[in-house]
Amino acid sequence: MTSTPTRQPARASLAAFIGTTIEWYDFYIYATAAALIFGKLFFPSNEPFYSTLASFGTFAVGFFARPLGGLVFGHLGDRIGRKKALVATLSIMGLGTVGIGFLPTYASAGALAPALLVALRIAQGIAIGGEWGGAVLMAGEHAPKEKRTFLASFAQLGSPAGLILALLAFRSVAHLDHAALFSWGWRLPFIASAVLLVVGLLIRSGVGESPEFEALKTQRRTAALPILEVLRDSWRTVLLCLGANVIGVAGAWFVNTFMLNYTTQTLGLDRALILDCLFVVAFIQFFTQLASGWFAQRVGAGRFLKLAAGLAMLSPYPMFVLVSTGKPAAIVIGIAIAVMCMSSSYAVMAGFMTNAFPVRVRYSAISISYQCCAALAGGLTPLVGTLLAHDFPGQWWPLALFYSALAAVSLVCIAVLQRRQPAATQAGAAIALTE
């Protein structure tokens, strides 16, 4: 007799949270360094605008690599298992991040330095591209159906937790004098990732494979080429999921990466002050996401997501008004308003998307949806924001309109998805479109 796969909802959710925290820490320290450090060290120029643009270009490269990671590890996750794919993605991310900490700069290695930076950034992108879908599924597929929206949101908690760790790391070196920071101080947050890598691998080894995948494998019903099945049968749903993710993805990089550059270079505010403000906001984001997953489980994911996207459309206007004052409390409140709306959508989207696809192709489907959105909306948002700030000096309203447009895209796609998959968007509903 074949034994029934054991569910480990608490352990799987904790492992998903800790694993994604480590991977997002790696991703966020690169984002912070791209906004503050890399332009001067790897892309020196007489014009800071062009150095910043080049630095954010390497930031975008990592996003463009994410669909490849989603494709490769989505295939592996649907074929050989979610757990094995996740161990591989965590290892690639950790090694790539530590490698950045040992890179030579342009001053010592010339053009080789930015080339190596781009190569390791691509490795980061591939790793995070494969990580997200597996972490969401390990948490969600171990959970009982009536708790899936809430427990799947634990994988999303890794984003604010990783941001908190990244900001702590950079706050610890931001107070160094300029020469020390740009010589060796910036390297420490990257090298510290080696410790986190070991911790993450130990924790993930203690969680069993997804019970839904194990059942499918036992029945020999896994897909031979899952991505082809997705593109053949569910391409419309993939596009809608891509659009639904826009504000959760782009909004995060707008407030946590572009705003860091905007406040320090355009508004002339102190770097340490902005890092401190973002640090406080990261805690607000963490608890907002935790509460959002719990609340959406009770009122329905689709209904909750539409409300969050609608509020996100309004949020950039008070944000820019308050941030422009330059006062710490006003900056925290302004950014927190936008972050609470954006992160509410981000927290619940994982479970919402999981319910939209069958188990046999689920890893591939949610990965390609989310990672293509990340490549387009996430990778380009800091670049577009930098160009708008340059073309409209001293005016924040074009930036606010851009942010509202991102939220509007999500609102429309969420509404259409809810109509197409009504059973899948209700809290505690049976999983739609499964085997």
Coordinates of C-alpha atoms in Angstrom, one line a residue, residues 110-348:
G110 CA 38.8 48.3 -16.2
A111 CA 36.0 46.9 -18.4
L112 CA 36.4 43.4 -16.9
A113 CA 34.9 44.7 -13.6
P114 CA 31.4 45.7 -14.9
A115 CA 31.4 42.5 -17.1
L116 CA 31.9 40.3 -14.1
L117 CA 29.3 42.3 -12.2
V118 CA 26.8 41.7 -15.0
A119 CA 27.6 38.0 -15.1
L120 CA 27.0 37.5 -11.4
R121 CA 23.9 39.7 -11.6
I122 CA 22.5 37.3 -14.2
A123 CA 23.2 34.4 -11.8
Q124 CA 21.2 36.2 -9.1
G125 CA 18.4 36.7 -11.6
I126 CA 18.2 33.1 -12.6
A127 CA 18.3 32.0 -9.0
I128 CA 15.5 34.3 -7.8
G129 CA 13.5 33.5 -10.9
G130 CA 13.4 29.8 -9.9
E131 CA 13.1 30.4 -6.2
W132 CA 9.8 32.2 -5.9
G133 CA 7.5 29.7 -7.5
G134 CA 8.9 26.8 -5.5
A135 CA 8.8 28.6 -2.2
V136 CA 5.2 29.6 -2.8
L137 CA 4.2 26.0 -3.7
M138 CA 6.1 24.4 -0.8
A139 CA 4.2 26.6 1.6
G140 CA 0.8 26.4 -0.2
E141 CA 0.8 22.7 -1.2
H142 CA 1.6 21.6 2.3
A143 CA -1.2 23.7 3.7
P144 CA -4.8 22.6 4.2
K145 CA -7.1 24.2 1.6
E146 CA -8.9 26.4 4.1
K147 CA -5.5 28.0 5.1
R148 CA -3.8 28.1 1.7
T149 CA -4.0 31.8 1.1
F150 CA -2.6 32.7 4.5
L151 CA 0.2 30.1 4.6
A152 CA 1.2 30.7 1.0
S153 CA 1.7 34.4 2.0
F154 CA 4.6 33.3 4.3
A155 CA 6.8 32.9 1.2
Q156 CA 6.0 36.6 0.4
L157 CA 7.1 37.7 3.9
G158 CA 10.7 36.9 2.8
S159 CA 10.7 40.1 0.8
P160 CA 10.2 42.6 3.7
A161 CA 12.3 40.4 6.0
G162 CA 15.1 40.3 3.4
L163 CA 14.8 44.1 3.0
I164 CA 15.1 44.6 6.8
L165 CA 18.3 42.5 6.8
A166 CA 19.7 44.3 3.8
L167 CA 19.0 47.7 5.3
L168 CA 20.6 46.6 8.6
A169 CA 23.6 45.5 6.7
F170 CA 24.0 48.8 4.8
R171 CA 23.1 50.9 7.8
S172 CA 26.1 49.2 9.6
V173 CA 28.4 50.4 6.9
A174 CA 26.7 53.6 5.8
H175 CA 28.2 55.6 8.6
L176 CA 31.8 54.8 7.5
D177 CA 33.6 57.7 6.0
H178 CA 33.4 58.0 2.2
A179 CA 36.8 56.5 1.4
A180 CA 36.2 53.4 3.7
L181 CA 32.7 52.8 2.4
F182 CA 33.7 52.9 -1.3
S183 CA 36.9 50.9 -0.7
W184 CA 35.9 47.9 1.4
G185 CA 32.8 48.7 3.5
W186 CA 30.3 48.0 0.7
R187 CA 31.7 44.5 0.3
L188 CA 30.8 43.3 3.8
P189 CA 27.0 42.9 3.2
F190 CA 27.7 40.7 0.2
I191 CA 30.3 38.5 1.9
A192 CA 28.0 38.0 4.9
S193 CA 25.6 36.1 2.6
A194 CA 27.8 33.1 3.0
V195 CA 26.6 32.6 6.5
L196 CA 23.0 33.0 5.5
L197 CA 23.5 30.4 2.7
V198 CA 24.5 27.7 5.1
V199 CA 21.6 28.5 7.4
G200 CA 19.1 28.4 4.6
L201 CA 20.3 25.0 3.2
L202 CA 20.1 23.4 6.7
I203 CA 16.6 24.6 7.2
R204 CA 15.3 23.5 3.8
S205 CA 16.8 20.0 4.1
G206 CA 14.3 19.4 7.0
V207 CA 11.2 19.8 4.9
G208 CA 9.6 17.0 2.9
E209 CA 8.5 17.3 -0.7
S210 CA 5.2 18.9 -1.6
P211 CA 2.4 16.2 -0.9
E212 CA 0.5 17.3 -3.9
F213 CA 3.5 16.8 -6.2
E214 CA 4.4 13.5 -4.5
A215 CA 0.8 12.2 -5.1
L216 CA 1.1 13.2 -8.8
K217 CA 4.5 11.6 -9.1
T218 CA 3.2 8.4 -7.5
Q219 CA 0.4 8.3 -10.1
R220 CA 2.9 9.0 -12.9
R221 CA 0.9 12.0 -14.0
T222 CA 3.7 14.6 -14.1
A223 CA 4.0 16.6 -17.3
A224 CA 6.7 15.8 -19.8
L225 CA 7.0 19.4 -21.0
P226 CA 5.1 21.5 -18.5
I227 CA 5.8 24.9 -20.1
L228 CA 4.4 23.7 -23.4
E229 CA 1.2 22.7 -21.7
V230 CA 1.0 26.1 -20.0
L231 CA 1.5 28.0 -23.2
R232 CA -0.9 25.8 -25.1
D233 CA -3.8 25.6 -22.6
S234 CA -3.4 28.6 -20.2
W235 CA -1.6 31.4 -22.0
R236 CA -4.4 33.9 -21.4
T237 CA -4.3 33.1 -17.6
V238 CA -0.6 33.6 -17.7
L239 CA -0.9 37.0 -19.2
L240 CA -3.6 38.1 -16.7
C241 CA -1.5 36.8 -13.8
L242 CA 1.5 38.8 -15.2
G243 CA -0.6 42.0 -15.2
A244 CA -2.1 41.3 -11.8
N245 CA 1.4 41.2 -10.3
V246 CA 2.5 44.6 -11.7
I247 CA 1.8 46.8 -8.7
G248 CA 3.2 44.3 -6.2
V249 CA 6.4 43.9 -8.2
A250 CA 7.0 47.3 -9.7
G251 CA 5.7 49.1 -6.6
A252 CA 8.3 47.4 -4.4
W253 CA 11.2 48.5 -6.5
F254 CA 9.8 52.0 -6.9
V255 CA 9.6 52.7 -3.2
N256 CA 12.6 50.7 -2.1
T257 CA 15.1 51.3 -4.9
F258 CA 14.1 54.3 -7.1
M259 CA 13.0 56.4 -4.1
L260 CA 16.4 55.8 -2.4
N261 CA 18.1 57.4 -5.4
Y262 CA 15.4 60.0 -5.9
T263 CA 15.6 61.3 -2.3
T264 CA 19.4 61.4 -2.1
Q265 CA 20.1 62.8 -5.6
T266 CA 17.0 64.8 -6.6
L267 CA 15.9 66.0 -3.2
G268 CA 19.5 66.1 -1.7
L269 CA 18.5 64.2 1.5
D270 CA 21.1 62.4 3.6
R271 CA 21.8 58.8 2.7
A272 CA 21.7 57.5 6.2
L273 CA 18.4 59.3 6.9
I274 CA 16.7 57.6 4.0
L275 CA 18.0 54.2 4.9
D276 CA 16.7 54.7 8.4
C277 CA 13.3 55.7 7.1
L278 CA 13.1 52.7 4.8
F279 CA 14.2 50.5 7.7
V280 CA 11.1 51.6 9.7
V281 CA 8.8 51.1 6.6
A282 CA 10.1 47.6 6.1
F283 CA 8.7 46.6 9.5
I284 CA 5.4 48.2 8.6
Q285 CA 5.5 46.2 5.3
F286 CA 6.2 42.9 7.2
F287 CA 3.2 43.2 9.5
T288 CA 1.0 44.5 6.8
Q289 CA 1.7 41.5 4.7
L290 CA 1.1 39.1 7.6
A291 CA -2.3 40.7 8.3
S292 CA -3.2 40.8 4.6
G293 CA -2.8 37.1 4.2
W294 CA -5.0 36.4 7.3
F295 CA -7.7 38.9 6.3
A296 CA -7.8 37.8 2.6
Q297 CA -8.3 34.2 3.7
R298 CA -11.6 35.3 5.3
V299 CA -13.0 37.8 2.8
G300 CA -11.8 36.3 -0.4
A301 CA -8.5 36.8 -2.2
G302 CA -10.0 38.4 -5.4
R303 CA -12.1 40.9 -3.5
F304 CA -9.2 41.9 -1.3
L305 CA -6.8 42.3 -4.2
K306 CA -9.1 44.6 -6.0
L307 CA -9.4 46.8 -3.0
A308 CA -5.6 46.9 -2.5
A309 CA -4.9 47.8 -6.2
G310 CA -7.5 50.5 -6.1
L311 CA -6.0 52.1 -3.0
A312 CA -2.5 51.7 -4.5
M313 CA -3.6 54.0 -7.4
L314 CA -4.2 56.8 -4.9
S315 CA -1.2 56.2 -2.7
P316 CA 1.7 57.9 -4.6
Y317 CA 0.2 61.5 -4.2
P318 CA 0.4 61.7 -0.4
M319 CA 3.7 59.8 -0.6
F320 CA 5.4 62.4 -2.7
V321 CA 3.9 65.4 -0.8
L322 CA 5.1 64.0 2.5
V323 CA 8.5 62.8 1.3
S324 CA 9.2 66.3 -0.3
T325 CA 9.1 67.9 3.1
G326 CA 12.3 66.2 4.0
K327 CA 11.1 65.5 7.6
P328 CA 11.8 62.0 8.9
A329 CA 8.4 61.3 10.3
A330 CA 6.7 62.6 7.1
I331 CA 9.0 60.5 4.9
V332 CA 8.1 57.4 6.9
I333 CA 4.4 58.0 6.8
G334 CA 4.4 58.9 3.1
I335 CA 6.3 55.8 2.0
A336 CA 4.4 53.6 4.4
I337 CA 1.1 54.6 2.8
A338 CA 2.3 53.4 -0.6
V339 CA 4.0 50.3 0.8
M340 CA 0.9 49.2 2.8
C341 CA -1.2 49.3 -0.4
M342 CA 1.4 47.7 -2.6
S343 CA 2.4 45.0 -0.1
S344 CA -1.2 44.0 0.6
S345 CA -1.5 43.0 -3.0
Y346 CA 1.9 41.3 -3.1
A347 CA 1.2 39.2 0.0
V348 CA -2.1 37.7 -1.3

